[in-house]
Every structure is written in C-alpha cells, then in structure tokens.
Coordinates of C-alpha atoms in Angstrom, one line a residue:
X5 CA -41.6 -51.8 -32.2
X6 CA -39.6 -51.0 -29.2
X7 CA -39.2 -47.8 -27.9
X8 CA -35.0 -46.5 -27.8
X9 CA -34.8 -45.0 -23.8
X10 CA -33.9 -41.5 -23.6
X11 CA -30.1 -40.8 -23.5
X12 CA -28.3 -39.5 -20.3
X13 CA -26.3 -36.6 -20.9
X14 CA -23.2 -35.9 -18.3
X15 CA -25.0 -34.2 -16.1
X16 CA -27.6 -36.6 -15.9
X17 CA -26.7 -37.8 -12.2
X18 CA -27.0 -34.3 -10.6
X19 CA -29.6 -32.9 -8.8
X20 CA -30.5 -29.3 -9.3
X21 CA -29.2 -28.9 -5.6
X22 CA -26.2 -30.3 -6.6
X23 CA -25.9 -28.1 -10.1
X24 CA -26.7 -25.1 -8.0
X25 CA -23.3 -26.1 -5.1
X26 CA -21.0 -26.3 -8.0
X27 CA -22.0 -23.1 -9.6
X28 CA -21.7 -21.7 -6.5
X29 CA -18.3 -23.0 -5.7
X30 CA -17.4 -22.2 -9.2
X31 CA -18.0 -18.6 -8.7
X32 CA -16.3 -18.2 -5.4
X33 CA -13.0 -19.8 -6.8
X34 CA -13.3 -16.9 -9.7
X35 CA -13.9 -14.1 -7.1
X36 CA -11.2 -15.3 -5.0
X37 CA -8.5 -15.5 -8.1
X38 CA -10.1 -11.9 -9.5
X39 CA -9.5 -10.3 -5.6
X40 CA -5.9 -12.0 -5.8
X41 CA -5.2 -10.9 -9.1
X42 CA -6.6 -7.0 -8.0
X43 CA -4.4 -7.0 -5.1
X44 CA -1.0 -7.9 -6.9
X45 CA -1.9 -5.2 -9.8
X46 CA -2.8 -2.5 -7.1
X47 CA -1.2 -3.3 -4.0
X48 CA -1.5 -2.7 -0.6
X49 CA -2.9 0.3 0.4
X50 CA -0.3 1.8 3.0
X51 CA 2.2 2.7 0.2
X52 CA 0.8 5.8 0.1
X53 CA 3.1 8.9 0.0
X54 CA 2.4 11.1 3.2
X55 CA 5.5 13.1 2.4
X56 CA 3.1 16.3 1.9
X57 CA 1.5 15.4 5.8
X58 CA 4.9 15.8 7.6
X59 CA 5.5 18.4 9.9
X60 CA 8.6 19.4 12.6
X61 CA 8.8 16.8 15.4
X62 CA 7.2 14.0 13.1
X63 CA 8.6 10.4 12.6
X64 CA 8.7 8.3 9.1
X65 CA 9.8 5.6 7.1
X66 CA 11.2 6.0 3.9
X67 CA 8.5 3.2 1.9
X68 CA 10.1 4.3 -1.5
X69 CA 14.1 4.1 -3.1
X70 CA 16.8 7.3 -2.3
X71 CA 15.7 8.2 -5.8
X72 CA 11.7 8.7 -5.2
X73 CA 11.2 8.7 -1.6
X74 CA 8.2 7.7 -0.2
X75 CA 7.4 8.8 3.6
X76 CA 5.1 7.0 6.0
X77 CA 4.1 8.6 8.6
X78 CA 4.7 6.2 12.3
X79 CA 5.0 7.1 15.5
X80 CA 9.0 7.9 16.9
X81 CA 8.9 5.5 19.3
X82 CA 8.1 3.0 16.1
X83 CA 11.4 0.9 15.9
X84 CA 10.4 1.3 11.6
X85 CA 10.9 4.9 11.8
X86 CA 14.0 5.8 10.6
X87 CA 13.6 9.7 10.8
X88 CA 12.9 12.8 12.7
X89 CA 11.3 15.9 10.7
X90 CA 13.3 18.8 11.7
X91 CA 11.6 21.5 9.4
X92 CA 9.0 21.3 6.6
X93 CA 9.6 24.5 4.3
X94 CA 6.2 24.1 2.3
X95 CA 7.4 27.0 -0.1
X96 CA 10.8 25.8 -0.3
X97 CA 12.2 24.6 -3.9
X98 CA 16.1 24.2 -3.4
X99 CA 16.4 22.0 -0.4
X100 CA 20.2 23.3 0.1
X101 CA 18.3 26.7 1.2
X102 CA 15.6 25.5 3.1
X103 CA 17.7 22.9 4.9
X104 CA 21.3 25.4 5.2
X105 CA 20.2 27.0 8.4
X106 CA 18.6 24.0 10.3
X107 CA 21.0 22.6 12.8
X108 CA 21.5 18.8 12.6
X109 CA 20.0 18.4 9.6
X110 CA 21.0 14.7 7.1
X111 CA 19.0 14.7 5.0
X112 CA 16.5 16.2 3.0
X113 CA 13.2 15.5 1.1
X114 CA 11.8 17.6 -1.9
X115 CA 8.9 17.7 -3.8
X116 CA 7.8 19.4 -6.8
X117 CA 4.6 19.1 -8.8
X118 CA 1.7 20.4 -10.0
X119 CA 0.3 21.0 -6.4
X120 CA 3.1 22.7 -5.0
X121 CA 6.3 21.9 -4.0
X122 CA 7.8 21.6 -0.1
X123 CA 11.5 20.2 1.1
X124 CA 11.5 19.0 4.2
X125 CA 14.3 18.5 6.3
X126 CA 15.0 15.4 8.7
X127 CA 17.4 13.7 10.7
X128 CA 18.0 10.0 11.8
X129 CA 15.7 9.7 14.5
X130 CA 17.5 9.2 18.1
X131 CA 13.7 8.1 19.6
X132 CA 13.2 4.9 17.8
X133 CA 12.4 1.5 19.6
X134 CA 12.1 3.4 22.2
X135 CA 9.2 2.5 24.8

C-alpha cells in the first residue's frame, strides 16, 4: 500500500513570520480606517464654543451659522477674526438691553442655558491682518 501525502492547505507556503507580518498589517489597516471613521463622526477638536470665555477687548471668529453662533477665540491681529468684543454682560438675558448703551455696537451674541446665560456685544474688528 502507498501512503496518500498530506494535503496543503492555503496557507501552506507561509512561514509563521510571514503569518505574523500580515496579521500585523491587517490590524493597522483596521486601526487606521476605525481612527478615520472616529474623526469624521466627532470632528476636529477646535469647534469648540468659547462664546462663554470672551471678554471686552477680545477677538473671534464666528465657527458656527447666524442662527447658532459659535465663537473662537484668536488673536485681533488674526486676519480670521472677524470681531471685536465690546462688552460681555454675563447676567444679561435680552441683548437689546445689554448691548443699547454700548457705543459702536453690530452685533450681538446671547446665550441661554442651564449654566447661565451672558450676551455679549461686538463689533467688526478694525485690527485684523494687522501685523
């Protein structure tokens, strides 16, 4: 009788080094797709509203729509920031009274929530790009 030789399965050819590389590639390529897929569900981590951090002389960007305003807070001389803080009325509601006796005043900024409210009031900033 003659003996049948043992079959070779796919990964017959591989070495256990070899196994171990693609298993290891493997896994980075699913870490790399799980960080991308993180990133586009959470987002970048500057969008941030610093709305509640403003204070008179600072300089933001609105990040956010007209409707919900988001500010971040930049430097005047940023060419990005669009606004000057004039006034930040922390226990102001209405923003037509906080903002009614601040000259040069365009615009204004509320917030209301469960950790207080605060309106502060801005103009366009005359400082940006500026060096």
């Amino acid at each position: 009788m003659s003996q049948i030789p043992p079959q070779r399965g796919p990964n017959a050819s591989y070495t256990p080094a070899q196994i171990r590389r693609n298993r290891l590639i493997f896994l980075g390529v699913v870490l790399v797709i799980a960080g991308l897929v993180a990133f586009v569900v959470v987002g970048p981590h500057d969008t941030k509203d610093q709305s509640a951090t403003l204070k008179a002389g600072d300089c933001f960007q609105n990040i956010g729509t007209d409707k919900a305003a988001k500010a971040k807070k930049l430097a005047c001389t940023d060419p990005h920031a669009d606004y000057k803080v004039l006034k930040m009325d922390k226990d102001g509601v209405v923003d037509t009274f906080s903002c009614s006796d601040v000259p040069g005043t365009s615009g204004s900024l509320t917030e209301m929530g469960a950790g207080g409210s605060f309106v502060v009031c801005f103009k366009e900033n005359d400082e940006k790009g500026k060096k």
